[in-house]
Amino acid sequence: MDSSAGLLTKLWSFISFLPFFFLLFILGITKAILIGPIAFAIMLVGNSAVIIGLWTAHVVWTYYCVARTNRFGVVFKVVVLICLPLPLLLWPVVGIVSSILGGIGYGFFAPLFATFEAVGEKVKDKFYHCFIDGCCSTIKTSCTVVEDVIDFCFHSYFSYMDELRENLPPQEKPFDIRLSLFPCCLLVILVGVPLNVILITCIAIWKSPYMLFRGWKRLLEDLIGRKGPFLETECVPFAGLAIILWPLAVIGAVLAATIFSIFLGLYSGVIVHQEDSMQMGFAYIVSVVSLFDEYVNDLLFLREGSCLPRPAYRKNTRHEKNLEGSDHDMKNRRDSPQNLENTLHQTRSMKWKIHHYKPVQIWDWLFKSCEVNGRIVLRDGLISVKEIEECISKGNCKLLSSKLPAWSLLQCLLTSAKSNSDGLIISDDVELTKMNGPKDKVFEWFIGPLLVMKEQLKKLELQESEETCLKELVMRCKNDIPEDWDSTGFPSNDNVRRAQLQAIIRRLQGIVALMSRMPTFRRRFRNLVKVLYIEALQASASAKEGNNIDEP
């Protein structure tokens, strides 16, 4: 009796919501029609002008840097120079098409989402926000996208090319292709590409009915129970649209598998070159089909593993075992009660989810940490107001944008090492570990080395005087060779200890250099520097007023 009453209550709640939903939907569509073309025009015109305007410079500089680099061997350099016209010609096409699709998608969906979010529980004056939200913010974000594209084309690209022209370290050898293995690589590719395309496409087609009916079943259950994507008001129209368009999503998944299988077949040639064995290349062709089948089974919650053979395609199988272990850990995390509970009880809005997405949190933490530590280093005289002025007026932020984030990361590492934490203490109540850290590959290269450096600092057991001097050296010293510290007054005379600390600092600066090439980094760092500059001017004005009052 209670279950039927609860079902009727949910059904009545859903039916009574429909008129309200349609009114909001019509309002959102109207806003999208008015705001969408403006956002689309900004992104298309702005991005296209930058991409086309700098295309000639990119072509010339790319060929120059590849021709001058000593990181590539002669054979590989010739191959790259021959193949460069294809990506260089595709770059403006891809950039403009992406701008068109991004402008249409964001310009249409952002005002529509904002209209539904305006009726959330925590929003006051809902009537006003239903009409206003998503208008100015959509146009502003479109301008921000153009600004990030400009930063990438003007700064990030040339930074990558400058790194390519840097001299190769003495202990490293230039990357090259062995011509003796080229026939074997070509033979394996000629066999692997058609075989992988046929087998992987067959598996995708065979599993597509499971994907179709399981997706419909899950969406309809969420629709009846008002949970999952149907729980949040702003997601209801798109979740309902997903039910109708789900067959297109299944067809798209099959096509994506077919396209992706081409690159998997091409990678078989790389395996032959890496392992110096044609047999390993053929083993990879068979094994990758089994890996794809297992991945699809995990994705659709079918039986674990695959009935297809999986021969070893690496002479050193440790890497494959690590991959299998990581897959097993992923399954355990997926099937854990906490993860199932989080999946079933989605009770937050989309903005909340984006804000609490771990990579976004870490990115926000980095800039908040730079802001806090920027005040400290400015107070201690490690950076001057003149350096900040040059960064703002002349755009000369290269030194400041590498030193300040490195100082902030070092402070985090020292705090985490002294607290005997298993991870990184990024704030007073947040500890980042391998278990709760983001699983994104983009952030693994960032967090993994930091955890290693934290353990190294813990073993070194630095004294307080060494920590203080180390922070100053990050800001003032080049740290390229051990002799750079001879006249710095570092407390320890142990050359091994100094070399270890210098290696940590250089690694920190290398991580920051990679981060600084991300388009959002440059924009957010400029905003941070402006905040520091305004506070420095205010502090200077307050100090002058205090001196004037003290004068008789």
XYZ file of C-alpha atoms in Angstrom:
552
model
C 0.000 0.000 0.000
C 2.779 2.388 0.974
C 4.759 1.597 -2.172
C 1.774 2.258 -4.436
C 1.045 5.509 -2.607
C 4.662 6.572 -2.993
C 4.545 5.746 -6.703
C 1.369 7.794 -7.154
C 2.956 10.694 -5.274
C 6.007 10.644 -7.530
C 3.820 10.336 -10.619
C 1.653 13.299 -9.559
C 4.769 15.333 -8.754
C 6.113 14.599 -12.220
C 2.834 15.472 -13.986
C 2.375 18.709 -12.016
C 5.945 19.704 -12.887
C 5.368 19.428 -16.661
C 3.604 22.814 -17.249
C 6.240 24.601 -15.184
C 8.946 22.770 -17.091
C 7.559 23.740 -20.502
C 7.378 27.428 -19.518
C 10.994 27.385 -18.403
C 11.966 25.483 -21.529
C 10.315 28.062 -23.804
C 11.996 30.902 -21.886
C 15.379 29.158 -22.118
C 14.976 28.572 -25.846
C 14.075 32.242 -26.333
C 17.181 33.362 -24.449
C 19.290 30.877 -26.413
C 17.968 32.268 -29.714
C 18.829 35.828 -28.622
C 22.175 35.201 -26.907
C 23.425 32.212 -28.904
C 24.253 34.085 -32.139
C 26.248 36.687 -30.207
C 28.313 34.048 -28.402
C 28.732 32.107 -31.642
C 29.945 35.203 -33.515
C 32.439 36.118 -30.775
C 33.978 32.646 -30.652
C 34.010 32.096 -34.409
C 35.346 35.508 -35.441
C 37.798 35.821 -32.553
C 39.262 32.321 -32.727
C 39.360 32.262 -36.531
C 41.133 35.624 -36.718
C 43.820 34.456 -34.284
C 44.304 31.029 -35.887
C 44.425 32.293 -39.484
C 46.449 35.382 -38.603
C 49.197 33.366 -36.884
C 49.109 30.337 -39.179
C 52.006 31.499 -41.381
C 54.161 32.255 -38.328
C 53.316 28.850 -36.844
C 54.276 27.050 -40.065
C 57.607 28.839 -40.431
C 58.548 28.531 -36.758
C 57.549 24.859 -36.580
C 59.756 23.927 -39.520
C 62.609 26.031 -38.135
C 62.451 24.451 -34.669
C 62.156 20.893 -35.958
C 65.065 21.442 -38.347
C 67.274 22.933 -35.593
C 66.448 20.564 -32.747
C 68.992 17.988 -31.596
C 66.359 15.951 -29.735
C 65.492 14.036 -32.918
C 67.742 11.796 -34.957
C 68.292 12.385 -38.645
C 65.822 9.767 -39.879
C 63.041 10.747 -37.503
C 63.626 14.441 -38.240
C 63.245 13.848 -41.974
C 60.047 11.860 -41.395
C 58.623 14.629 -39.208
C 59.496 17.327 -41.755
C 57.813 15.320 -44.515
C 54.675 14.682 -42.427
C 54.349 18.220 -41.004
C 52.226 19.688 -43.849
C 49.262 17.464 -42.925
C 48.832 18.626 -39.279
C 49.717 22.200 -40.204
C 47.023 22.266 -42.882
C 44.507 20.557 -40.600
C 45.135 22.929 -37.679
C 43.121 25.918 -39.006
C 40.371 23.581 -40.221
C 40.090 21.850 -36.853
C 40.322 25.145 -34.977
C 37.597 26.844 -36.992
C 35.285 23.808 -36.968
C 35.765 23.471 -33.198
C 34.940 27.163 -32.797
C 31.762 26.698 -34.844
C 30.621 23.662 -32.867
C 31.670 25.174 -29.552
C 29.988 28.492 -30.322
C 26.736 26.822 -31.342
C 26.734 24.371 -28.440
C 27.724 26.783 -25.699
C 25.711 29.696 -27.054
C 22.562 27.554 -27.127
C 22.884 25.365 -24.034
C 24.414 27.846 -21.562
C 21.357 30.199 -21.448
C 19.049 27.177 -21.397
C 20.873 25.579 -18.459
C 21.027 28.893 -16.610
C 17.249 29.304 -16.927
C 16.592 26.013 -15.150
C 19.329 26.622 -12.569
C 17.658 29.927 -11.658
C 14.783 28.054 -9.991
C 17.081 26.165 -7.626
C 16.400 26.018 -3.915
C 19.195 28.407 -2.911
C 18.378 31.070 -5.514
C 16.556 34.164 -4.274
C 14.287 36.227 -6.523
C 13.803 33.325 -8.942
C 11.589 35.288 -11.340
C 14.314 37.891 -11.939
C 17.096 35.345 -12.360
C 15.060 33.244 -14.815
C 15.224 36.134 -17.271
C 18.703 37.486 -16.490
C 20.888 34.443 -15.782
C 22.811 33.102 -18.743
C 22.792 36.301 -20.792
C 25.824 38.363 -19.810
C 27.676 35.347 -18.390
C 27.466 33.502 -21.711
C 28.869 36.460 -23.649
C 31.591 37.012 -21.054
C 32.650 33.356 -21.123
C 32.781 33.448 -24.925
C 35.240 36.335 -24.695
C 37.232 34.359 -22.135
C 37.474 31.424 -24.556
C 38.876 33.738 -27.234
C 41.353 35.130 -24.714
C 42.542 31.606 -23.856
C 42.955 30.757 -27.541
C 45.042 33.902 -27.977
C 47.233 32.908 -25.032
C 47.721 29.430 -26.477
C 48.605 30.644 -29.976
C 50.818 33.532 -28.852
C 52.541 32.062 -25.803
C 51.975 28.348 -25.194
C 52.826 27.267 -28.726
C 56.061 29.251 -28.920
C 57.008 28.011 -25.451
C 56.713 24.396 -26.640
C 58.797 25.171 -29.706
C 61.469 26.925 -27.633
C 61.736 23.827 -25.455
C 62.192 21.722 -28.578
C 65.206 23.837 -29.532
C 66.868 23.444 -26.133
C 70.037 21.387 -25.995
C 69.640 17.720 -25.145
C 71.080 16.702 -21.745
C 74.385 14.799 -22.053
C 72.948 11.570 -20.621
C 70.060 11.442 -23.109
C 70.160 10.226 -26.675
C 68.138 11.778 -29.511
C 65.012 9.919 -30.508
C 65.376 8.245 -33.873
C 63.851 5.539 -36.085
C 65.807 2.416 -36.964
C 65.450 1.910 -40.695
C 66.173 -1.818 -40.339
C 62.856 -2.258 -38.513
C 60.814 -0.220 -40.985
C 59.784 -3.194 -43.220
C 58.702 -5.186 -40.146
C 56.723 -2.224 -38.786
C 55.045 -1.686 -42.155
C 54.117 -5.378 -42.475
C 52.584 -5.500 -38.986
C 50.638 -2.274 -39.642
C 49.295 -3.618 -42.940
C 48.015 -6.684 -41.073
C 46.984 -4.939 -37.857
C 44.904 -2.050 -39.199
C 42.352 -4.064 -41.221
C 42.244 -6.885 -38.668
C 41.684 -4.535 -35.709
C 39.087 -2.521 -37.613
C 37.094 -5.651 -38.513
C 37.286 -7.358 -35.101
C 36.719 -4.272 -32.952
C 33.835 -3.128 -35.160
C 32.254 -6.588 -34.897
C 32.556 -6.518 -31.101
C 31.067 -3.007 -30.964
C 28.130 -4.044 -33.172
C 27.616 -7.242 -31.151
C 27.517 -5.324 -27.856
C 25.463 -2.365 -29.194
C 22.041 -3.944 -28.380
C 23.188 -4.355 -24.772
C 24.189 -0.702 -24.677
C 20.884 0.362 -26.245
C 18.552 -1.513 -23.897
C 20.641 -1.035 -20.743
C 20.784 2.704 -21.408
C 17.039 2.921 -22.003
C 16.354 0.831 -18.900
C 18.500 3.046 -16.699
C 17.072 6.303 -18.082
C 13.466 5.126 -17.739
C 14.087 3.978 -14.155
C 15.532 7.387 -13.343
C 12.567 9.071 -15.046
C 10.004 7.157 -12.979
C 11.927 7.517 -9.730
C 13.020 11.152 -10.351
C 16.651 10.367 -9.598
C 19.933 10.439 -11.440
C 19.820 12.974 -14.311
C 16.086 13.588 -13.691
C 16.636 14.716 -10.104
C 17.906 18.191 -10.947
C 15.469 20.572 -12.591
C 17.999 21.959 -15.061
C 18.907 18.455 -16.279
C 15.353 17.198 -16.928
C 15.017 18.444 -20.552
C 18.352 17.017 -21.570
C 17.781 13.740 -19.764
C 14.436 13.416 -21.551
C 16.136 14.233 -24.837
C 18.708 11.543 -24.060
C 15.951 8.897 -24.027
C 14.839 9.903 -27.507
C 18.349 10.274 -28.953
C 19.947 7.306 -27.167
C 20.023 5.178 -30.383
C 22.114 7.915 -32.012
C 24.508 7.746 -29.071
C 24.855 3.988 -29.575
C 25.523 4.461 -33.305
C 28.089 7.148 -32.441
C 29.809 4.771 -30.012
C 30.092 2.090 -32.716
C 31.514 4.603 -35.209
C 33.960 5.911 -32.587
C 35.146 2.370 -31.907
C 35.719 1.827 -35.628
C 37.708 5.053 -36.001
C 39.696 4.401 -32.826
C 40.574 0.885 -34.017
C 42.552 2.407 -36.911
C 44.928 4.108 -34.470
C 45.177 0.944 -32.394
C 46.281 -0.903 -35.526
C 48.834 1.788 -36.344
C 50.258 1.527 -32.823
C 51.266 -2.057 -33.558
C 54.139 -0.631 -35.612
C 55.273 1.335 -32.559
C 55.279 -1.891 -30.519
C 57.506 -3.566 -33.112
C 59.960 -0.663 -32.964
C 59.957 -0.479 -29.156
C 60.314 -4.219 -28.562
C 62.508 -4.900 -31.613
C 60.289 -7.869 -32.400
C 57.734 -8.494 -35.137
C 56.250 -11.274 -33.017
C 55.387 -8.781 -30.271
C 53.638 -6.620 -32.848
C 51.375 -9.479 -33.930
C 50.771 -10.351 -30.264
C 49.649 -6.768 -29.660
C 47.157 -6.994 -32.560
C 45.475 -9.977 -30.878
C 45.785 -8.635 -27.340
C 44.290 -5.215 -28.032
C 41.062 -6.821 -29.286
C 40.777 -8.689 -25.982
C 41.482 -5.502 -24.037
C 38.753 -3.689 -25.962
C 36.271 -6.505 -25.301
C 37.044 -6.400 -21.574
C 36.692 -2.627 -21.503
C 33.266 -2.824 -23.156
C 32.178 -5.512 -20.684
C 33.194 -3.290 -17.777
C 31.446 -0.292 -19.321
C 28.177 -2.192 -19.784
C 28.455 -4.063 -16.459
C 28.623 -7.438 -18.198
C 30.757 -10.355 -17.066
C 34.334 -9.469 -16.170
C 37.204 -10.244 -18.470
C 37.129 -11.491 -22.039
C 36.949 -14.909 -23.660
C 39.428 -13.788 -26.325
C 43.151 -14.634 -26.029
C 45.525 -12.024 -24.671
C 49.165 -12.831 -25.446
C 51.935 -10.764 -23.877
C 53.193 -8.060 -26.240
C 55.939 -6.670 -23.995
C 59.186 -8.407 -23.174
C 59.017 -6.698 -19.804
C 55.558 -7.662 -18.527
C 55.691 -5.460 -15.421
C 53.947 -2.628 -17.243
C 51.096 -4.909 -18.286
C 50.686 -6.210 -14.737
C 50.484 -2.674 -13.451
C 47.780 -1.926 -16.010
C 45.833 -5.016 -14.948
C 46.202 -4.025 -11.315
C 44.957 -0.529 -12.044
C 41.978 -1.989 -13.929
C 41.234 -4.224 -10.945
C 41.412 -1.233 -8.592
C 39.085 0.668 -10.908
C 36.571 -2.179 -10.757
C 36.790 -2.264 -6.968
C 36.216 1.484 -6.796
C 33.327 1.194 -9.217
C 31.689 -1.628 -7.226
C 32.398 -0.179 -3.772
C 29.336 0.736 -1.674
C 30.478 4.345 -1.375
C 30.757 4.768 -5.132
C 27.389 3.082 -5.722
C 25.839 5.367 -3.150
C 27.340 8.420 -4.827
C 26.025 7.192 -8.177
C 22.505 6.598 -6.918
C 22.218 9.745 -4.822
C 23.081 12.644 -7.092
C 21.687 15.531 -5.115
C 23.659 18.518 -6.305
C 23.353 20.955 -9.140
C 25.580 20.861 -12.183
C 27.563 23.914 -11.112
C 28.188 22.263 -7.730
C 29.448 19.127 -9.465
C 31.772 21.098 -11.734
C 33.073 23.129 -8.804
C 33.745 19.970 -6.782
C 35.387 18.149 -9.687
C 38.789 17.310 -8.193
C 41.016 18.671 -10.991
C 39.080 21.950 -10.857
C 39.516 22.052 -7.075
C 43.267 21.481 -7.362
C 43.588 24.118 -10.076
C 41.674 26.595 -7.893
C 43.796 25.670 -4.885
C 47.015 26.399 -6.791
C 45.987 29.957 -7.610
C 44.578 30.600 -4.125
C 47.854 29.343 -2.705
C 49.808 31.604 -5.071
C 47.703 34.570 -3.947
C 48.282 33.875 -0.251
C 51.987 33.129 -0.687
C 52.343 36.087 -3.043
C 51.473 38.395 -0.155
C 54.107 36.646 1.978
C 56.950 36.870 -0.553
C 55.992 40.465 -1.329
C 56.077 41.329 2.373
C 59.435 39.569 2.806
C 60.917 41.393 -0.197
C 61.443 38.262 -2.299
C 59.527 39.958 -5.096
C 59.196 43.688 -5.673
C 56.364 45.931 -6.767
C 58.478 46.805 -9.826
C 58.414 43.159 -10.982
C 54.633 43.125 -10.609
C 54.352 46.376 -12.594
C 56.433 44.911 -15.421
C 54.225 41.825 -15.454
C 51.070 43.934 -15.751
C 52.259 46.675 -18.108
C 54.783 44.868 -20.317
C 53.502 41.294 -19.996
C 56.932 40.200 -18.739
C 55.611 37.542 -16.350
C 57.864 34.654 -17.343
C 60.085 34.856 -14.258
C 57.304 35.676 -11.809
C 54.941 33.006 -13.166
C 57.569 30.311 -12.625
C 58.999 31.408 -9.272
C 55.807 32.104 -7.319
C 53.977 28.816 -8.128
C 57.187 26.875 -7.418
C 57.437 28.640 -4.041
C 53.807 27.734 -3.268
C 54.313 24.094 -4.225
C 57.478 23.919 -2.117
C 55.570 25.318 0.870
C 52.928 22.620 0.365
C 55.569 19.887 0.168
C 57.346 21.074 3.325
C 54.088 21.269 5.276
C 53.008 17.818 4.105
C 56.413 16.295 4.894
C 56.485 17.679 8.440
C 52.944 16.447 9.153
C 53.778 12.854 8.101
C 50.843 12.951 5.731
C 50.311 10.155 3.215
C 49.447 12.752 0.602
C 49.537 16.504 0.115
C 47.922 18.949 2.522
C 46.447 21.517 0.172
C 44.410 23.330 2.837
C 43.577 23.136 6.530
C 40.855 20.523 6.045
C 41.759 18.914 2.709
C 44.381 16.214 2.197
C 45.049 14.976 -1.321
C 46.164 11.333 -1.604
C 46.376 8.713 -4.336
C 43.010 7.344 -3.223
C 40.983 10.573 -3.325
C 42.998 12.369 -5.991
C 41.734 12.900 -9.540
C 42.081 9.937 -11.886
C 42.586 12.177 -14.906
C 45.756 11.433 -16.848
C 46.351 15.164 -17.215
C 46.807 15.528 -13.472
C 48.694 12.294 -12.798
C 51.941 13.818 -14.082
C 51.342 16.748 -11.735
C 50.418 14.967 -8.486
C 52.599 11.855 -8.826
C 55.956 13.690 -8.895
C 54.846 15.949 -6.022
C 54.164 12.919 -3.832
C 57.625 11.548 -4.669
C 59.305 14.882 -3.868
C 57.382 15.087 -0.589
C 58.803 11.716 0.461
C 62.297 12.865 -0.514
C 61.964 15.978 1.652
C 60.669 13.870 4.526
C 63.771 11.655 4.379
C 66.085 14.683 4.253
C 64.622 16.008 7.558
C 65.356 19.660 6.840
C 66.119 22.061 9.647
C 64.098 25.259 9.969
C 67.043 27.355 8.790
C 67.410 25.142 5.726
C 63.709 25.498 4.910
C 63.901 29.286 5.166
C 66.988 29.464 2.962
C 65.498 26.993 0.486
C 62.424 29.186 0.004
C 64.642 32.193 -0.698
C 66.732 30.216 -3.179
C 63.605 29.237 -5.121
C 62.862 32.918 -5.716
C 66.367 34.335 -6.147
C 68.655 31.620 -7.486
C 68.849 29.889 -10.873
C 69.513 26.414 -9.342
C 71.026 25.140 -12.585
C 74.352 23.821 -11.236
C 75.606 23.037 -7.676
C 77.967 26.032 -7.783
C 74.962 28.380 -7.865
C 74.573 27.870 -4.099
C 78.191 28.532 -3.136
C 77.650 32.176 -2.184
C 74.056 31.865 -0.947
C 74.840 30.964 2.648
C 72.948 27.671 2.623
C 73.391 26.130 6.110
C 74.493 22.676 4.931
C 77.856 21.995 3.286
C 76.885 18.456 2.260
C 77.183 18.424 -1.540
C 74.933 15.360 -1.891
C 72.243 17.042 0.191
C 72.532 20.203 -1.884
C 72.311 18.253 -5.134
C 69.153 16.492 -3.949
C 67.494 19.771 -2.989
C 68.530 21.428 -6.249
C 67.043 18.501 -8.174
C 63.747 18.926 -6.301
C 63.644 22.645 -7.080
C 64.456 22.079 -10.761
C 61.715 19.469 -10.951
C 59.243 21.863 -9.336
C 60.165 24.554 -11.821
C 59.758 22.067 -14.674
C 56.242 21.178 -13.503
C 55.361 24.866 -13.242
C 56.763 25.483 -16.735
C 54.424 22.832 -18.121
C 51.453 24.251 -16.225
C 52.191 27.767 -17.417
C 51.561 26.646 -21.001
C 47.932 25.911 -20.253
C 45.809 28.774 -21.614
C 43.852 29.286 -18.397
C 47.070 29.567 -16.373
C 48.240 32.758 -18.005
C 44.839 34.458 -17.715
C 44.346 33.500 -14.075
C 47.906 34.404 -13.142
C 47.469 37.886 -14.645
C 44.354 38.368 -12.511
C 46.270 37.183 -9.454
C 49.120 39.626 -10.122
C 46.631 42.486 -10.466
C 45.190 41.644 -7.044
C 48.679 41.631 -5.501
C 49.517 44.935 -7.187
C 46.369 46.662 -5.909
C 47.006 45.390 -2.385
C 50.627 46.542 -2.551
C 49.549 50.033 -3.623
C 46.950 50.179 -0.861
C 49.510 49.052 1.718
C 51.961 51.678 0.458
C 49.309 54.411 0.627
C 48.319 53.371 4.160
C 51.963 53.458 5.247
C 52.384 56.971 3.844
C 49.252 58.175 5.628
C 50.554 56.692 8.880
C 53.885 58.490 8.471
C 52.121 61.798 7.784
C 50.033 61.427 10.944
C 53.109 60.645 13.045
C 54.896 63.768 11.797
C 54.392 66.795 14.118
